[in-house]
PDB file of C-alpha atoms in Angstrom:
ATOM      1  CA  UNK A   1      10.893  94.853 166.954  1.00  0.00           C
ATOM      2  CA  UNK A   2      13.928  97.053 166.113  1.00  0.00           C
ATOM      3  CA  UNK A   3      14.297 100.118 167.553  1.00  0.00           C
ATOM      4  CA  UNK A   4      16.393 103.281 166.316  1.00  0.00           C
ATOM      5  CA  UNK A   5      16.676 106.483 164.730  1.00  0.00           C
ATOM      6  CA  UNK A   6      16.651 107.368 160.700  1.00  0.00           C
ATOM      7  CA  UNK A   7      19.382 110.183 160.078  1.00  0.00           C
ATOM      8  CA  UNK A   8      19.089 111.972 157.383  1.00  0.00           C
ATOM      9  CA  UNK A   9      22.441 113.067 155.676  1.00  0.00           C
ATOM     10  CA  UNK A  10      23.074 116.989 155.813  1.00  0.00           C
ATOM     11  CA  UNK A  11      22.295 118.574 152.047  1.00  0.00           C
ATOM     12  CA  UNK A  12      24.678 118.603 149.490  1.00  0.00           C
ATOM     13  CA  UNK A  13      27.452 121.115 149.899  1.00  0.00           C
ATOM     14  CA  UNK A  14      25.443 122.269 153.556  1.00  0.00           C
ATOM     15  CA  UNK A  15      27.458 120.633 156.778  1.00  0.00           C
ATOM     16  CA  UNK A  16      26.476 120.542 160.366  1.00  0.00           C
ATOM     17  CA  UNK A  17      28.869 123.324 162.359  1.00  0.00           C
ATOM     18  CA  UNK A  18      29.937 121.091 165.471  1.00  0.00           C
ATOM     19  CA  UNK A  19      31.778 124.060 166.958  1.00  0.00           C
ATOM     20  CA  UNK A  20      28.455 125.649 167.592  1.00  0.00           C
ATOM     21  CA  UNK A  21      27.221 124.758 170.736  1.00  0.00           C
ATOM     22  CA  UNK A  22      23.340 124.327 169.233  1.00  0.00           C
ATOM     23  CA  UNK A  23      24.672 122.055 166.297  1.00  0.00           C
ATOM     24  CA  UNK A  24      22.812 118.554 166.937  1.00  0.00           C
ATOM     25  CA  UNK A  25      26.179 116.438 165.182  1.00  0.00           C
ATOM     26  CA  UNK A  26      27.841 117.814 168.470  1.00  0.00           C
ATOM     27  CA  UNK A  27      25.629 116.088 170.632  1.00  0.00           C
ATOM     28  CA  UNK A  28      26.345 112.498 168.276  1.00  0.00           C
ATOM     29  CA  UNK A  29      30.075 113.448 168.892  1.00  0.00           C
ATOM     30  CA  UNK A  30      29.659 114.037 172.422  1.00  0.00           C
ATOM     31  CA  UNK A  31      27.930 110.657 172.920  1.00  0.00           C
ATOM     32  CA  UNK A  32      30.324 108.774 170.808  1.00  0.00           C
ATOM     33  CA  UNK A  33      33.708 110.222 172.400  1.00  0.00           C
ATOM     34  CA  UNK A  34      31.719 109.513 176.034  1.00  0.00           C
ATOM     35  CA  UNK A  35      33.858 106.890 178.341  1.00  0.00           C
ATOM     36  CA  UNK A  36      31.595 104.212 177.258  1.00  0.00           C
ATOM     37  CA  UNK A  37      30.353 105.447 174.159  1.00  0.00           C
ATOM     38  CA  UNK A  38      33.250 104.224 172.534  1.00  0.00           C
ATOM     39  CA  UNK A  39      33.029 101.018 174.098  1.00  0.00           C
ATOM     40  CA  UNK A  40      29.963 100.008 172.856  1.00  0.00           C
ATOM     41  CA  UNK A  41      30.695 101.403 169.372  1.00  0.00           C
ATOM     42  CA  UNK A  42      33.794  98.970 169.740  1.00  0.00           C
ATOM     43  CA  UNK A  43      32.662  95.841 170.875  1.00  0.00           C
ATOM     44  CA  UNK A  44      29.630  95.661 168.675  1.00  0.00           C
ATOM     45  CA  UNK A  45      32.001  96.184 165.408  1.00  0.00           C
ATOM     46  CA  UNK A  46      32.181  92.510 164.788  1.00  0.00           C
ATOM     47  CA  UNK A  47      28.569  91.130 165.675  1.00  0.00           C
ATOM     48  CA  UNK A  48      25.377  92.028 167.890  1.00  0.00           C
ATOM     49  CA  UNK A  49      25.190  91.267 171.655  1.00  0.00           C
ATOM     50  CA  UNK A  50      22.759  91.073 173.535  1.00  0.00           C
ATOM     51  CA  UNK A  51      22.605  93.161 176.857  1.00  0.00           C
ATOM     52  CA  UNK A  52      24.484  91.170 179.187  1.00  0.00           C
ATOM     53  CA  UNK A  53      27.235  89.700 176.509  1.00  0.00           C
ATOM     54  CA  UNK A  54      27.669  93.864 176.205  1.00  0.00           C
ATOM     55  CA  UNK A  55      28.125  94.445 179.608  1.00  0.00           C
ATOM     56  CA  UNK A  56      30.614  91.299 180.265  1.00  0.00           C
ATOM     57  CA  UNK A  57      32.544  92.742 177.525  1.00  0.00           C
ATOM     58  CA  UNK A  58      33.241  96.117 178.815  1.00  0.00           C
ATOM     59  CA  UNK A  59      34.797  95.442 182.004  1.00  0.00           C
ATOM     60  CA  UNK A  60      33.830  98.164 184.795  1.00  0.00           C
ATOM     61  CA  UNK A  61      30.979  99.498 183.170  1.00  0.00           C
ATOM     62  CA  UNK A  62      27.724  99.505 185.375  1.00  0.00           C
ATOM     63  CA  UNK A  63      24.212  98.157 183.998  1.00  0.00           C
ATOM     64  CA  UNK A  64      22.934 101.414 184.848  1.00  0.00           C
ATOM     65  CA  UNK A  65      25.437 103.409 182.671  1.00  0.00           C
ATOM     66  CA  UNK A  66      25.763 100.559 179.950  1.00  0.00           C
ATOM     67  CA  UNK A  67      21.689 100.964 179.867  1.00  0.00           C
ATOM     68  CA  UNK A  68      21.841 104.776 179.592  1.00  0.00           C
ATOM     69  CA  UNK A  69      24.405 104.663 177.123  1.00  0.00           C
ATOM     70  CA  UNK A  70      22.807 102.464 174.939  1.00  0.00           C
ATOM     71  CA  UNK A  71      19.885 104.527 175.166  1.00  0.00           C
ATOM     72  CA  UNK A  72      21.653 107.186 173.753  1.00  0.00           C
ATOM     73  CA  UNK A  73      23.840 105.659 171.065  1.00  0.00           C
ATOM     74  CA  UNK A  74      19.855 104.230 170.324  1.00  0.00           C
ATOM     75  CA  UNK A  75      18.334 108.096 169.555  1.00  0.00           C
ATOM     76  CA  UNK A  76      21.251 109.064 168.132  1.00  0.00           C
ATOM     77  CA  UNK A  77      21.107 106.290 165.366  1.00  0.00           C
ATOM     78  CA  UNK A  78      23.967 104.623 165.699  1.00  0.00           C
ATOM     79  CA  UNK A  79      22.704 101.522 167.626  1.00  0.00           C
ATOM     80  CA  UNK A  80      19.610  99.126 166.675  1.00  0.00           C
ATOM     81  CA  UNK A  81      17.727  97.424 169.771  1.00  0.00           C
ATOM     82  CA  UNK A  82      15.576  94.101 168.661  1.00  0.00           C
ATOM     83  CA  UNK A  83      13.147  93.310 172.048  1.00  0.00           C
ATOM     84  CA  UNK A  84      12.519  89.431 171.461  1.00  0.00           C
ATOM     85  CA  UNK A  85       8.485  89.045 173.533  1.00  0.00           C
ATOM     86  CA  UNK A  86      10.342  86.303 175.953  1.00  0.00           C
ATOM     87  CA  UNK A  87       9.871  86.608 179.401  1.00  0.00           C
ATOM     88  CA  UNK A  88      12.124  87.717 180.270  1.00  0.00           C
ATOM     89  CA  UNK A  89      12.475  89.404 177.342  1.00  0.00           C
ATOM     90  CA  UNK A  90      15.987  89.401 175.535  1.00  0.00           C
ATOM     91  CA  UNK A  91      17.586  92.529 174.020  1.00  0.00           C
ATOM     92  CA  UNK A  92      19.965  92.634 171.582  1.00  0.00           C
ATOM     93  CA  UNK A  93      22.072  95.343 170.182  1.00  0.00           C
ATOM     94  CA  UNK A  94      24.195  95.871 167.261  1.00  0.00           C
ATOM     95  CA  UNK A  95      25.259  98.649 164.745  1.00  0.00           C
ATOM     96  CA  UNK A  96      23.259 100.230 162.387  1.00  0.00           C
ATOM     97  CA  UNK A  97      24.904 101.538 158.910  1.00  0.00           C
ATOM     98  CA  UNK A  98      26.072 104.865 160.442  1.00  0.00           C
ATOM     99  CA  UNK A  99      27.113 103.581 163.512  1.00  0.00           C
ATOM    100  CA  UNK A 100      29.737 101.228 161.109  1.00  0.00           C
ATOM    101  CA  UNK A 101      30.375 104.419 159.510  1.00  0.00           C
ATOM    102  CA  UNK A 102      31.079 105.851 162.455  1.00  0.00           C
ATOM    103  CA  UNK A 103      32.861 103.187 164.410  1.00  0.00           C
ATOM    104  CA  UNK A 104      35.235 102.501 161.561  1.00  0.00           C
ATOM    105  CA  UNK A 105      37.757 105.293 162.139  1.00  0.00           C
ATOM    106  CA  UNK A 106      37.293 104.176 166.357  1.00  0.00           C
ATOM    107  CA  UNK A 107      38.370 100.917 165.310  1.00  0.00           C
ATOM    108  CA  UNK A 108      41.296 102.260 163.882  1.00  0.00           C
ATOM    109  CA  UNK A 109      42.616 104.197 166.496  1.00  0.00           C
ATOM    110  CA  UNK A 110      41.976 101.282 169.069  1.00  0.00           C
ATOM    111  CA  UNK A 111      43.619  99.024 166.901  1.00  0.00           C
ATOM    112  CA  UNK A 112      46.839 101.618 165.900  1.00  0.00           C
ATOM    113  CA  UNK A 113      46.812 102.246 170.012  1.00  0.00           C
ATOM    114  CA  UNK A 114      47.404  98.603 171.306  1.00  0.00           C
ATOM    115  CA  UNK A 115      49.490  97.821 168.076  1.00  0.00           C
ATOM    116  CA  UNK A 116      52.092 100.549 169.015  1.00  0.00           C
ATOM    117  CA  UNK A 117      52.133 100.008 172.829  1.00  0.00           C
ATOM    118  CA  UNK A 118      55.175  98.512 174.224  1.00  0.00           C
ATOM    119  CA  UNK A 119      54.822  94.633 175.157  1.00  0.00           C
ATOM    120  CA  UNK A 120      53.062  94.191 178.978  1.00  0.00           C
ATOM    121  CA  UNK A 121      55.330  93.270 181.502  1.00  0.00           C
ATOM    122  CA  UNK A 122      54.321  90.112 183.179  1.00  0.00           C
ATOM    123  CA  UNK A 123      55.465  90.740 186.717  1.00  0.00           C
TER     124      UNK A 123
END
């Protein structure tokens, strides 16, 4: 059973005003700039996990937050959840068409950032 949220794209020419503090796009930026928002956006980008690859993946993240998040990321459309009737049952997640959209450009920036860092120091 998948799990997730249809967005519907704004009308043509009409666009969602995420300076306003009602706008509901500012709540889908909000979540996907969070500290672990990002993360999850990230390491799904290749393939789906399921909840505990997720959570190995993202060092320091609790189950608690990594739960909540993906909750979130869930509503907001970004993330699909499959429920496989196992007991106990497994979970996987992975990104839906906008959240690719959207994790693109995050991609990007996280690959640009540890491309231009100086070498580590091994010391």
């Amino acid at each position: 059973m998948t799990e997730g949220v249809q967005h519907r794209q704004a009308e043509a020419g009409k666009r969602y005003d995420v300076f306003h503090t009602g706008c509901p796009a500012r709540d889908v930026v909000d979540h996907v700039t969070s500290r672990w928002g990002i993360w999850v956006l990230i390491s799904l980008r290749s393939n789906s996990l399921r909840f505990y690859e997720l959570r190995e993946s993202i060092q320091g993240i609790s189950e608690k937050m990594l739960a909540q998040t993906l909750r979130t990321l869930v509503q907001d459309g970004l993330v699909w959840r499959e429920v496989e009737p196992t007991t106990p049952p497994q979970v996987t997640y992975g990104l839906t068409e906008f959240g690719r959209d959207v994790g693109e450009p995050l991609t990007d920036l996280f690959d640009r950032i540890t491309r231009r860092l100086p070498p580590r120091s091994t010391g």
